[in-house]
mmCIF file of C-alpha atoms in Angstrom:
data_model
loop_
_atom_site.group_PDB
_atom_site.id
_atom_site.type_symbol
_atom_site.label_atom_id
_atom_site.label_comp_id
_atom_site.label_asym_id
_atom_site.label_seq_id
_atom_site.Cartn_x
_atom_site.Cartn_y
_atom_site.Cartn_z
ATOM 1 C CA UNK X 1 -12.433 11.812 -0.213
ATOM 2 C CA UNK X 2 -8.382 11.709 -0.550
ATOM 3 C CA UNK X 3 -8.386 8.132 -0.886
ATOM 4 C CA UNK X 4 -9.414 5.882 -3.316
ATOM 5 C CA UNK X 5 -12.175 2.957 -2.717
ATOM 6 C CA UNK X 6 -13.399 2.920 -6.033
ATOM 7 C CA UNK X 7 -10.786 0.828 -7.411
ATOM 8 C CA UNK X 8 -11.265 -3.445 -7.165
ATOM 9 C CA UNK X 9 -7.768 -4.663 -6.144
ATOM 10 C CA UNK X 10 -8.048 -8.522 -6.022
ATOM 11 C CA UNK X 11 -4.344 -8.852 -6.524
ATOM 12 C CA UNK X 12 -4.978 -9.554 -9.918
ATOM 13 C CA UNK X 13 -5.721 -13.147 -9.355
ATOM 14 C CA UNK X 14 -8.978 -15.466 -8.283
ATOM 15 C CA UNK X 15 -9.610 -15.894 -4.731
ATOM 16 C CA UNK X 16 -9.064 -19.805 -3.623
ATOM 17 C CA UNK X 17 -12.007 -19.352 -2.355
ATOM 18 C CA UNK X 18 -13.533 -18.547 -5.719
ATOM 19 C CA UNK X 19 -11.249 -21.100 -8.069
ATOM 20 C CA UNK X 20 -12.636 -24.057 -6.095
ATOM 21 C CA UNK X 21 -16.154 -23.361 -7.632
ATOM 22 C CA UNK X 22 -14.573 -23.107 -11.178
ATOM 23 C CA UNK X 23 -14.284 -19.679 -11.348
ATOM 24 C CA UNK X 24 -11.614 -18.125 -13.305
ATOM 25 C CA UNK X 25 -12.619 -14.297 -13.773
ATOM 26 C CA UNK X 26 -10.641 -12.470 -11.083
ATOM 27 C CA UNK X 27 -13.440 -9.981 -11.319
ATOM 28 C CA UNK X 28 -15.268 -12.392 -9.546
ATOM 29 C CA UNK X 29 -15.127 -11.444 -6.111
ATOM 30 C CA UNK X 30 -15.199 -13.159 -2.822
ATOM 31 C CA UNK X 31 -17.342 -11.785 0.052
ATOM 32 C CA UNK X 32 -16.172 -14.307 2.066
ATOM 33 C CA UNK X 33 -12.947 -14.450 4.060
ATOM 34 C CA UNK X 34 -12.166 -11.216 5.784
ATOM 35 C CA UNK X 35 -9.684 -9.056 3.691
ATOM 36 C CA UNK X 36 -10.247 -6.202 1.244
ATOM 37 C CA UNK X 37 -10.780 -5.902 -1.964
ATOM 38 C CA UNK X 38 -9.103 -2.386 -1.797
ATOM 39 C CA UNK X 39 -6.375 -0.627 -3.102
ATOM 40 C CA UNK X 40 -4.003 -0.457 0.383
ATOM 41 C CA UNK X 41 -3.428 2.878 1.833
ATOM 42 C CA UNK X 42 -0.873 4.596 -0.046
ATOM 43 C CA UNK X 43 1.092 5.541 3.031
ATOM 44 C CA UNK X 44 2.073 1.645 3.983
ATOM 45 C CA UNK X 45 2.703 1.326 0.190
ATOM 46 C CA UNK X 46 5.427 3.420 0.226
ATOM 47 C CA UNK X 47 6.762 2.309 3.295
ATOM 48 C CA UNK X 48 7.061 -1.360 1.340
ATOM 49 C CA UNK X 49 8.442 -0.050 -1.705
ATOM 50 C CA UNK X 50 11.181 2.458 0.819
ATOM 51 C CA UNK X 51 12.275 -1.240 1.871
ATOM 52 C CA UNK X 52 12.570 -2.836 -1.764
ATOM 53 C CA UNK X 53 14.116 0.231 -2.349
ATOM 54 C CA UNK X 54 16.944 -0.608 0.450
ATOM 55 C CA UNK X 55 17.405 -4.036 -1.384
ATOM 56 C CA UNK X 56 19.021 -5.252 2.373
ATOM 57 C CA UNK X 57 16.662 -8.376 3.799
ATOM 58 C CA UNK X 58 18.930 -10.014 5.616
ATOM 59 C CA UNK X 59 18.330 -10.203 9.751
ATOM 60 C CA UNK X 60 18.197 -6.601 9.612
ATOM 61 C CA UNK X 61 16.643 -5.777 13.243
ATOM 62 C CA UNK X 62 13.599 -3.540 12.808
ATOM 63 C CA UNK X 63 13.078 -0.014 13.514
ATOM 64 C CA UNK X 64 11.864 -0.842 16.885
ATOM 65 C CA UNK X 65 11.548 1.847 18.414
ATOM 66 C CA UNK X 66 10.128 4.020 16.209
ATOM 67 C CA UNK X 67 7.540 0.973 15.980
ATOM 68 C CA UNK X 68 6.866 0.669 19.416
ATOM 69 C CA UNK X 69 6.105 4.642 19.672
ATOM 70 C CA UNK X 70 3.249 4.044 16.639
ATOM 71 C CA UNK X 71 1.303 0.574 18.201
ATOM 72 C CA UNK X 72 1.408 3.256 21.694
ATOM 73 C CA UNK X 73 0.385 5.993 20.157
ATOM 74 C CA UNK X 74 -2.233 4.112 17.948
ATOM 75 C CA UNK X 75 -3.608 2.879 21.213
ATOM 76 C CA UNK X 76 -3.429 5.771 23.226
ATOM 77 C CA UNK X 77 -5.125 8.456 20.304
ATOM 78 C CA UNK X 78 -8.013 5.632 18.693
ATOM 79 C CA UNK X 79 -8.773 3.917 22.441
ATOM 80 C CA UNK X 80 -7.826 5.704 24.960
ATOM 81 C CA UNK X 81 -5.739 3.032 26.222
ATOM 82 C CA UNK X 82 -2.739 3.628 27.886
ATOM 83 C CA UNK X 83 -0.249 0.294 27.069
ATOM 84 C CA UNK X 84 3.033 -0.575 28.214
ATOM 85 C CA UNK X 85 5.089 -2.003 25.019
ATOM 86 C CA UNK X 86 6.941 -4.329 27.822
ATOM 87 C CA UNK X 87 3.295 -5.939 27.406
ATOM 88 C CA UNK X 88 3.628 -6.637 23.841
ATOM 89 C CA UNK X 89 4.715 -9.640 22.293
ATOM 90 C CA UNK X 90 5.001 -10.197 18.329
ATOM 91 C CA UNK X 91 3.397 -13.305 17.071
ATOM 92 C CA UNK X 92 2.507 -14.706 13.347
ATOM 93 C CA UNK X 93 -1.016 -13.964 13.829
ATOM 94 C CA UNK X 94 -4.174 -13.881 16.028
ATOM 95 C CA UNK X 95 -5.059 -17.219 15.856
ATOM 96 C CA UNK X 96 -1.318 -18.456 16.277
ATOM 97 C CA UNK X 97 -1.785 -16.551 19.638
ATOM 98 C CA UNK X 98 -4.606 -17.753 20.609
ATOM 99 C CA UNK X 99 -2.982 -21.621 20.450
ATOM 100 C CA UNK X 100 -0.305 -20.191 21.964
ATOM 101 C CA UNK X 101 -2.621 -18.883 24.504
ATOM 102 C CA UNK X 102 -4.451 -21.622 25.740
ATOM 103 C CA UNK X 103 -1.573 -24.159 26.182
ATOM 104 C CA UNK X 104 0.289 -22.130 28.653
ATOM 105 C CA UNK X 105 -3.147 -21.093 30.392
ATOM 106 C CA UNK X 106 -4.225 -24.664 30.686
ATOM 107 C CA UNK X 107 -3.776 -28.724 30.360
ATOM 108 C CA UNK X 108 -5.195 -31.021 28.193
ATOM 109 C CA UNK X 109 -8.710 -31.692 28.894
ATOM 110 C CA UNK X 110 -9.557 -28.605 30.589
ATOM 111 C CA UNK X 111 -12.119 -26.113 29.639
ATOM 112 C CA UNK X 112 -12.296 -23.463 27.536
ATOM 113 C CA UNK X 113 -15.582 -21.560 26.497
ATOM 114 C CA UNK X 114 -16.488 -20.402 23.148
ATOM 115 C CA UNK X 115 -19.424 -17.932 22.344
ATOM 116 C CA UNK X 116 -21.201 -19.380 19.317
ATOM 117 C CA UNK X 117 -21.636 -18.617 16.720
ATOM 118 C CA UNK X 118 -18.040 -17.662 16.225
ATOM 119 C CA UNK X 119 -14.598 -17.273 14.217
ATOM 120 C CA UNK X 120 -14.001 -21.297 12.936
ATOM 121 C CA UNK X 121 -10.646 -21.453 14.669
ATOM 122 C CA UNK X 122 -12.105 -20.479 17.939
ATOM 123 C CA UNK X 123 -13.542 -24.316 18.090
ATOM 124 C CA UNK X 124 -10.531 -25.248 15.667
ATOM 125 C CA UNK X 125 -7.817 -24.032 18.458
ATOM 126 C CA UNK X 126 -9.486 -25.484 21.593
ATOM 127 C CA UNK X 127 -10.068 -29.233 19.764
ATOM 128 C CA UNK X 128 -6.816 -28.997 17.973
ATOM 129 C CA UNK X 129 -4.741 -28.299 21.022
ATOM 130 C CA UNK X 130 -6.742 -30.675 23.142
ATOM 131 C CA UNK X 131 -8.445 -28.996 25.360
ATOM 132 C CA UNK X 132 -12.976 -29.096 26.098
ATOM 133 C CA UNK X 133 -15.038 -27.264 23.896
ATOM 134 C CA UNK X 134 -17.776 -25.673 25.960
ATOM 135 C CA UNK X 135 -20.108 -23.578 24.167
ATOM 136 C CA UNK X 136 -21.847 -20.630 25.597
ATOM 137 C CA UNK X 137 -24.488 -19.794 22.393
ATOM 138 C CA UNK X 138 -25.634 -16.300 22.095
ATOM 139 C CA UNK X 139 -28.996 -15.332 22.318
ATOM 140 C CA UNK X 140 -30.740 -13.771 19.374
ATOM 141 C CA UNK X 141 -33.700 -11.820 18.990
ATOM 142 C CA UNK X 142 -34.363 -10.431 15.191
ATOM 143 C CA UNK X 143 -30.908 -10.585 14.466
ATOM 144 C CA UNK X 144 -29.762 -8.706 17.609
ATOM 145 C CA UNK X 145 -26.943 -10.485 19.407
ATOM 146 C CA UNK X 146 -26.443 -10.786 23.204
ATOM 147 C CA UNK X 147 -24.624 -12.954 25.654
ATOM 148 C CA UNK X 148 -26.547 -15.448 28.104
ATOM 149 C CA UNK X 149 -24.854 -14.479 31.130
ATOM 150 C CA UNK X 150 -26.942 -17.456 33.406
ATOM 151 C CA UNK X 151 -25.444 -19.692 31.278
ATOM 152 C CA UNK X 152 -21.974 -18.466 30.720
ATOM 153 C CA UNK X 153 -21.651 -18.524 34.684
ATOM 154 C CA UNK X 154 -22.672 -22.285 34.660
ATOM 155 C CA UNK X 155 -19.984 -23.114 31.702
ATOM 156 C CA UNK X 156 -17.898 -21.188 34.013
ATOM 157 C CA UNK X 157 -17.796 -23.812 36.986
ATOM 158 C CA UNK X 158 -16.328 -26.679 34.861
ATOM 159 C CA UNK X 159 -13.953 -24.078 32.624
ATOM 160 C CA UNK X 160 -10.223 -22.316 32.980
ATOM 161 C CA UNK X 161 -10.643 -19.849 30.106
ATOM 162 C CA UNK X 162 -13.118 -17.616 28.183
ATOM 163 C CA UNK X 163 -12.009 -17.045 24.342
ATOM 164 C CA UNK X 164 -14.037 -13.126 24.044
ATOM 165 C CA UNK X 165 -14.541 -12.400 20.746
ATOM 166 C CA UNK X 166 -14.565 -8.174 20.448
ATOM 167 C CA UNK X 167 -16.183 -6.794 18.193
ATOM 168 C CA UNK X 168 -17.970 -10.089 17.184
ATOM 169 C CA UNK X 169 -17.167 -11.737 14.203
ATOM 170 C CA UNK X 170 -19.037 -12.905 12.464
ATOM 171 C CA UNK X 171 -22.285 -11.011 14.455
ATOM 172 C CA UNK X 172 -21.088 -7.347 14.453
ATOM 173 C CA UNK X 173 -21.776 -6.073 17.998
ATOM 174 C CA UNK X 174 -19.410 -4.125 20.212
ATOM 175 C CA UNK X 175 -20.142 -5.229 23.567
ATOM 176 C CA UNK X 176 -21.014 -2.123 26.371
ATOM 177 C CA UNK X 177 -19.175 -1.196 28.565
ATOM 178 C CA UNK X 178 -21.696 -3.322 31.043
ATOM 179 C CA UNK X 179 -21.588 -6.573 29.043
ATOM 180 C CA UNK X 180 -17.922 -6.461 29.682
ATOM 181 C CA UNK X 181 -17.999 -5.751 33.135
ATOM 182 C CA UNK X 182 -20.463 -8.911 33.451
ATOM 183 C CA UNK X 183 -17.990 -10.832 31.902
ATOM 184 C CA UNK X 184 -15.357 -9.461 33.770
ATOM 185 C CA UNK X 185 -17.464 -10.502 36.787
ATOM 186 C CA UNK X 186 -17.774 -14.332 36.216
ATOM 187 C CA UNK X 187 -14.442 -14.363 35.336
ATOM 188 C CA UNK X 188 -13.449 -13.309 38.361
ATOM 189 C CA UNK X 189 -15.592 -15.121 40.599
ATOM 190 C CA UNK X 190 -14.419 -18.508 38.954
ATOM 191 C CA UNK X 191 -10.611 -17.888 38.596
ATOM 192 C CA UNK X 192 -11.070 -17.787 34.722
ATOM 193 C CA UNK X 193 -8.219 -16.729 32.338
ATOM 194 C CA UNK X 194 -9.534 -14.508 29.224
ATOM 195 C CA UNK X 195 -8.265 -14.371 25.824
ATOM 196 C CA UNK X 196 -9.757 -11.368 24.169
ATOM 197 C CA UNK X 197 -9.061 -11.381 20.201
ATOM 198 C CA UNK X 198 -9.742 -7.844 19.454
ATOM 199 C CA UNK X 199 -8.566 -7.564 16.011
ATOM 200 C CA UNK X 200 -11.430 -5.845 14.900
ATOM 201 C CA UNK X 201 -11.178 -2.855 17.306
ATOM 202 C CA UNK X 202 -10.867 -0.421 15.033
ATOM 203 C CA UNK X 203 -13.690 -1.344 12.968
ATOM 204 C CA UNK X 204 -15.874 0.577 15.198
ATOM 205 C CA UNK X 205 -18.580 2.586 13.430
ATOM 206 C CA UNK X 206 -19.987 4.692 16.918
ATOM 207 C CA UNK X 207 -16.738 5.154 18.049
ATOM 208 C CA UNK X 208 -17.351 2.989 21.674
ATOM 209 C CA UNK X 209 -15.271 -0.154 21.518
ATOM 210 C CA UNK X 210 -13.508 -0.857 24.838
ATOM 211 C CA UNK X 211 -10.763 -2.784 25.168
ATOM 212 C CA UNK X 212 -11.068 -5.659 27.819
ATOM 213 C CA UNK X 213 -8.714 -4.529 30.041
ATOM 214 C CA UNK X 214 -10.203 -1.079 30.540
ATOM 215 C CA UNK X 215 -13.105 -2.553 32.145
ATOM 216 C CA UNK X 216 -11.568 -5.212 33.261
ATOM 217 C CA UNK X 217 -8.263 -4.255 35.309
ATOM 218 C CA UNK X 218 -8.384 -6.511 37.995
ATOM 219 C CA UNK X 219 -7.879 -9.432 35.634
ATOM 220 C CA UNK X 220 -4.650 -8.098 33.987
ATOM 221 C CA UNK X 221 -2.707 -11.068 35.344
ATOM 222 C CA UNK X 222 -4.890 -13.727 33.862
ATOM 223 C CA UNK X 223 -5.337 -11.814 30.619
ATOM 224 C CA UNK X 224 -4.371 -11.814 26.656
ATOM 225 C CA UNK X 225 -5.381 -9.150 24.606
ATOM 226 C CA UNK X 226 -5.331 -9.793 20.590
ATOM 227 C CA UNK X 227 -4.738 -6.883 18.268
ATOM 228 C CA UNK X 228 -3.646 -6.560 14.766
ATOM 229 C CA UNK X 229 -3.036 -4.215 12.212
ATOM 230 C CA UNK X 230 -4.547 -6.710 9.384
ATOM 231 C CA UNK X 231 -8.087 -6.220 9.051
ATOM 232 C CA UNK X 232 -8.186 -2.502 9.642
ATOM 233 C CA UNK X 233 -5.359 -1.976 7.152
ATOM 234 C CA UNK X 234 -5.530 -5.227 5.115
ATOM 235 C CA UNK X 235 -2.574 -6.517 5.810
ATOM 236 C CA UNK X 236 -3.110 -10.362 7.172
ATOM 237 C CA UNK X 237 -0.683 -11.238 4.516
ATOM 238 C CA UNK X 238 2.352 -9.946 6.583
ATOM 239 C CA UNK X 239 1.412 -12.126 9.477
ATOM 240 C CA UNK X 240 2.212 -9.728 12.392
ATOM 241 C CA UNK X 241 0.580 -9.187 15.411
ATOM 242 C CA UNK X 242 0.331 -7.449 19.082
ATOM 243 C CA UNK X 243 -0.673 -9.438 21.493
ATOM 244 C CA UNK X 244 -0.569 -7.512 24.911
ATOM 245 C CA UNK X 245 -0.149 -9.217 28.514
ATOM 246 C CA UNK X 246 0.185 -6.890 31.593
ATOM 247 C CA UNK X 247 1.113 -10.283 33.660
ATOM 248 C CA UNK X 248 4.463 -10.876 34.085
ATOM 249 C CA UNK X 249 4.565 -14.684 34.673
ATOM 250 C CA UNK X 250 1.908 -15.345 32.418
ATOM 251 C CA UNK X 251 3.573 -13.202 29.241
ATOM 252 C CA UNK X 252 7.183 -15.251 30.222
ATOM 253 C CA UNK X 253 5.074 -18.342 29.675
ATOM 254 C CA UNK X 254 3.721 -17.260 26.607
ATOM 255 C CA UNK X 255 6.411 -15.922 24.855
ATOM 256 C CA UNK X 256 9.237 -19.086 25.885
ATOM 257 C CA UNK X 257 5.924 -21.433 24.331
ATOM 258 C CA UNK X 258 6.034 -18.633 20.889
ATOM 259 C CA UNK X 259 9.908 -18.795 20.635
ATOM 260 C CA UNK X 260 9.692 -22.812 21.001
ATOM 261 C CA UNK X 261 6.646 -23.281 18.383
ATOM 262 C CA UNK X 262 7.008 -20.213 16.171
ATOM 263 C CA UNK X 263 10.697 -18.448 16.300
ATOM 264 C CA UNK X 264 11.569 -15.294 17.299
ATOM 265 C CA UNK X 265 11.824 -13.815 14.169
ATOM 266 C CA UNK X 266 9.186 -11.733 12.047
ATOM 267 C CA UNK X 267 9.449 -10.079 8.623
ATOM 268 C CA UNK X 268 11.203 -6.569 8.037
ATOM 269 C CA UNK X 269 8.044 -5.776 6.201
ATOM 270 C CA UNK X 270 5.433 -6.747 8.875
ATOM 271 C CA UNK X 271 7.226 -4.415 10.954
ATOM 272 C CA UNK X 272 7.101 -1.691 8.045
ATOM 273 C CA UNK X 273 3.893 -1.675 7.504
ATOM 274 C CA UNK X 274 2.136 -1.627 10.774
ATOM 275 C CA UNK X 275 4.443 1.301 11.734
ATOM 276 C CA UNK X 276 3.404 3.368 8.684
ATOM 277 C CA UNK X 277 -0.492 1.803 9.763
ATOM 278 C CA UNK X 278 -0.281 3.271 12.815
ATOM 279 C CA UNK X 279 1.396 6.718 12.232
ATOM 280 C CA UNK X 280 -0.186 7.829 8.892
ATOM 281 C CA UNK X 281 -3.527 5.225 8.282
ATOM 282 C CA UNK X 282 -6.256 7.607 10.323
ATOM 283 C CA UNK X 283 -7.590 9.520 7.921
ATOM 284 C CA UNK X 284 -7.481 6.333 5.653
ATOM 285 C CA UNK X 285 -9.423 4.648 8.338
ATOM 286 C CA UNK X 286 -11.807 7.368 8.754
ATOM 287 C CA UNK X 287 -12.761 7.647 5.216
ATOM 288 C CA UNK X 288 -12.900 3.522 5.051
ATOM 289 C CA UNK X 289 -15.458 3.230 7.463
ATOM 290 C CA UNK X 290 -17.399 5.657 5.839
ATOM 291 C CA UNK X 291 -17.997 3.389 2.459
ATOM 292 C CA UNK X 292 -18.259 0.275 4.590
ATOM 293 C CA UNK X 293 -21.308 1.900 6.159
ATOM 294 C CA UNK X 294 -22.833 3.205 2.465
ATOM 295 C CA UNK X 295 -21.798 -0.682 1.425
ATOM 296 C CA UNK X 296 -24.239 -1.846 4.067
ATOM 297 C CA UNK X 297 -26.762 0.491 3.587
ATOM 298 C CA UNK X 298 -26.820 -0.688 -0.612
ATOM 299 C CA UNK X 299 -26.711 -4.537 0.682
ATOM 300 C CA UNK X 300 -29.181 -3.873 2.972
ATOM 301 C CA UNK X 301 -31.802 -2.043 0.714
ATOM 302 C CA UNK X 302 -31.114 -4.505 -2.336
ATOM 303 C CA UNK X 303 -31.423 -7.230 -0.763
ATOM 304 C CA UNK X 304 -34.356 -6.549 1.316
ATOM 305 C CA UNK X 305 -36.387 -6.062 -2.068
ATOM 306 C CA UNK X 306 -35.026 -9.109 -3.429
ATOM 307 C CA UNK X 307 -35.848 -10.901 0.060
ATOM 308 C CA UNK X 308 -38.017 -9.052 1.654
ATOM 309 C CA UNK X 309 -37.739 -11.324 4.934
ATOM 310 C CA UNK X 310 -33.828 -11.186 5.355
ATOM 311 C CA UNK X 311 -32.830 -10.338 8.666
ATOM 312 C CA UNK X 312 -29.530 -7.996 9.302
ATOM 313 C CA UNK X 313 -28.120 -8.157 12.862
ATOM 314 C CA UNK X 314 -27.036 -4.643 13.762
ATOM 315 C CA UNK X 315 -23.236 -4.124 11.904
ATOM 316 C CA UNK X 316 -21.527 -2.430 15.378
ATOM 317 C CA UNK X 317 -17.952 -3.420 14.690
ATOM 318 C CA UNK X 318 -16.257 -5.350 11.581
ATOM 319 C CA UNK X 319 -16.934 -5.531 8.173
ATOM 320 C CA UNK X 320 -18.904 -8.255 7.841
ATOM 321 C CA UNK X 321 -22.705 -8.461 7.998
ATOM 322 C CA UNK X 322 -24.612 -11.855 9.135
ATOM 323 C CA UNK X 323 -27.276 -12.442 7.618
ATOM 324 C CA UNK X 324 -30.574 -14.769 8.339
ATOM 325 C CA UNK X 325 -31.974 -15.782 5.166
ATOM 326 C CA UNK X 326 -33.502 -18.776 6.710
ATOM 327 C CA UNK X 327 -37.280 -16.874 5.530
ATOM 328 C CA UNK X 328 -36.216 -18.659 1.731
ATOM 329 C CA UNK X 329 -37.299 -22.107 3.531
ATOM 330 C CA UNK X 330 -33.801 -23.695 2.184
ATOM 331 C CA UNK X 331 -31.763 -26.159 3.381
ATOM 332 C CA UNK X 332 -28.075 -24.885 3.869
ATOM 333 C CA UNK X 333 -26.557 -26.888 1.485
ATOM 334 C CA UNK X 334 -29.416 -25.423 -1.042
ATOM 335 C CA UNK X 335 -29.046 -21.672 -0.085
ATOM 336 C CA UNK X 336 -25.537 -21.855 -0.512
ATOM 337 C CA UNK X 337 -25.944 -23.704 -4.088
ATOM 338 C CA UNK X 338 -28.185 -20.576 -4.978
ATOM 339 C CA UNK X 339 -25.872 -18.198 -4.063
ATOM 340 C CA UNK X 340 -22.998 -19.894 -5.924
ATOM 341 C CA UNK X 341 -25.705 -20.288 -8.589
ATOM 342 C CA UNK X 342 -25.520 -16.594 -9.075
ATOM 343 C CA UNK X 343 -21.681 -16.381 -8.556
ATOM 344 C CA UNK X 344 -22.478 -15.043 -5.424
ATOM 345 C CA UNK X 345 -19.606 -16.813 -3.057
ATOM 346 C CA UNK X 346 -20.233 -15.907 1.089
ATOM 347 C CA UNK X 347 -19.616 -17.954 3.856
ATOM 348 C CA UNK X 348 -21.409 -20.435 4.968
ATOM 349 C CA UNK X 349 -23.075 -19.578 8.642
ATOM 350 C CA UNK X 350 -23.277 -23.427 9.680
ATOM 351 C CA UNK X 351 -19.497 -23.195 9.715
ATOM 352 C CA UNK X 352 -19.257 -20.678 12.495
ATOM 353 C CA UNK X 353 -21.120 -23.272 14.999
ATOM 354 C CA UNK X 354 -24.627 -23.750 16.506
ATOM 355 C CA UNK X 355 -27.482 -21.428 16.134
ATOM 356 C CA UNK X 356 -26.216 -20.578 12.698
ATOM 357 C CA UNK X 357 -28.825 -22.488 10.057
ATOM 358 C CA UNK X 358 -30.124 -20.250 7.436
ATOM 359 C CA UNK X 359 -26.819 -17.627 7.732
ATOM 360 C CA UNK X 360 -24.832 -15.951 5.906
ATOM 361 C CA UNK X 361 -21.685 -13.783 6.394
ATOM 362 C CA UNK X 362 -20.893 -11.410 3.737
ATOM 363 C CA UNK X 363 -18.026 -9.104 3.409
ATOM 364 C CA UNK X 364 -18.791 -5.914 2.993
ATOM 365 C CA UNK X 365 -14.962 -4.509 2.186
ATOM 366 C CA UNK X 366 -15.078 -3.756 -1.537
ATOM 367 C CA UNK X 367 -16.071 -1.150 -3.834
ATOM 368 C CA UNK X 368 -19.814 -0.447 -3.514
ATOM 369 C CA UNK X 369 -20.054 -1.094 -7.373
ATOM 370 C CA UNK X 370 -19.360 -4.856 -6.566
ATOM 371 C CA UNK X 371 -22.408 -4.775 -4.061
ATOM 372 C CA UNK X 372 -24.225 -3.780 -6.738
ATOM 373 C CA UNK X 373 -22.921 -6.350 -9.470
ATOM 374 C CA UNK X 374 -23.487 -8.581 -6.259
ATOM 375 C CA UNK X 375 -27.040 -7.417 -6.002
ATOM 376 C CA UNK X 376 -27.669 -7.753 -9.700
ATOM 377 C CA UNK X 377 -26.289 -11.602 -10.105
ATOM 378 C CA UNK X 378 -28.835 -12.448 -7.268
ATOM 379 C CA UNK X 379 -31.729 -10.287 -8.857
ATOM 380 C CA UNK X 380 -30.838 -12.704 -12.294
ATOM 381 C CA UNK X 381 -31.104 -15.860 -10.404
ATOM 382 C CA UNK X 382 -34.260 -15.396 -7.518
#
């Protein structure tokens, strides 16, 4: 390989995550919240240190442009989709979009559907910004994940928006081109608004991920489609994102309710890096989700002997694998004293809603020597 995955980059300090449970040993990993534990590629590196380099960071306007050309091309060459930058607004984040989102789609006390179990600030967003939580659970059979589209349609009747998770998180699938269309369907037939959070779309191991849209055309007016250069490239710390919106009326609405909540203005080096993401990070990319698939298959074959009745829902899209370990007979609070027990730290599956007792999510984005040390603190412990 060119690049290096061998090396544990933790920043050098303990995860929060981590120092709540009295750990102090930054070798100590998290497997928990979803960023890397990886050196970045070098090519956004040197893009950051071009702009310390500069020593200018003042209101500087970005190389916009030359930016704009990289999220198209990035688009265009990894998913075939063909985007319109006068679609694309800049926010601090996914989830600030998604808030953003739902209170220009909708008023207080009006519905908004969740597919369970889910990202935490899915639920957090709609209860936080006042708005009905309506869950639509997903059905699973041996750990496979798919959507129950009799009930979605009923959730429908009494709801103004979908949130679409895609790829899953935390589940791992990469919905087909037909489970999209269904969507697309009910959406349609009930005058639902989508917002798609698609930050994982380039965490796509068989190569198939479709964005929304693409099946979807007919609901580009009532649509918001999530995207962001921070998991693929591990970059959530510069707090920049794409959020794309064909409609006219409903991305004016969206981006007067983002300059009135959030500014206008993002950093020089959010810009910086997701240009030097998007024209140099393929190959990085490539290579990435080729140890993120040997990570899984090391997880999987450890802990199976370890656990013999763990179940592993199919790992599609993302890098996180959820996990049913409800075979141990444990309460949740128990299974996740075990795992902390063995310095194991994970998050818990109860927190990503209903139907999630007995799970696990564990992040799979880290040397495969750490699975291993993860494997071993386990062995010591069960």
């Amino acid at each position: 390989m060119k690049y290096d995955f061998t090396t544990l980059n933790t920043g050098g300090v303990v995860h929060p995550f981590v120092a709540e449970q009295g750990i102090t040993d930054p070798g100590i990993i998290s497997y928990s919240v979803a960023e890397m534990r990886l050196n970045l590629a070098p090519e956004i590196t040197k893009a950051m240190h071009e702009i310390v380099d500069v020593g200018c960071f003042g209101y500087a306007p970005p190389a916009k442009e030359r930016y704009d050309a990289a999220v198209r091309s990035w688009m265009k060459t990894r998913h075939n989709w063909d985007v319109s930058m006068d679609w694309a607004v800049q926010t601090y984040g996914v989830v600030t979009a998604m808030g953003i989102a739902l209170r220009v789609m909708t008023q207080p006390g009006d519905g908004v559907i969740i597919q369970t179990p889910v990202y935490p600030p899915f639920a957090n967003t709609v209860k936080n910004n006042g708005r009905k939580l309506l869950t639509n659970p997903l059905k699973s059979e041996n750990g496979v994940y798919t959507m129950d589209f009799a009930d979605l349609e009923e959730k429908a009747k009494e709801a103004k928006v979908l949130m679409l998770c895609s790829p899953h998180n935390p589940v791992g699938r990469v919905w087909t081109r037909e489970e999209l269309r269904m969507v697309g369907e009910i959406c349609l037939k009930y005058g639902l608004y989508v917002v798609s959070d698609e930050i994982h779309c380039d965490l796509d191991y068989q190569g198939r991920h479709l964005m929304f849209l693409q099946v979807n055309p007919e609901l580009a007016d009532r649509t918001v489609i999530c995207t962001a250069p921070s998991k693929t490239f591990n970059l959530a710390g510069n707090a920049q994102s794409n959020i794309f919106i064909p409609g006219k009326d409903l991305r004016e609405k969206f981006s007067a309710d983002a300059s009135l909540h959030c500014g206008h203005y993002l950093g020089t080096f959010a810009y910086a890096s997701t240009t030097a993401a998007y024209e140099h990070g393929a190959q990085w990319l490539d290579e990435l989700l080729v140890v993120l698939q040997e990570n899984r298959r090391v997880l999987m074959e450890g802990l199976t002997k370890l656990i013999p009745g763990a179940v592993f829902s199919p790992l599609e899209g993302t890098y996180l694998q959820w996990i049913d370990l409800s075979c141990l007979g444990l309460s949740q609070e128990a299974l996740m004293n075990k795992l902390a027990e063995a310095k194991v730290f994970v998050n818990d599956g109860t927190t990503f809603g209903e139907g999630a007792e007995g799970h696990i999510r564990f992040n799979l984005a880290c040397p495969t020597r750490c699975i291993k040390e993860a494997l071993d603190r386990l062995s010591a412990v069960l």
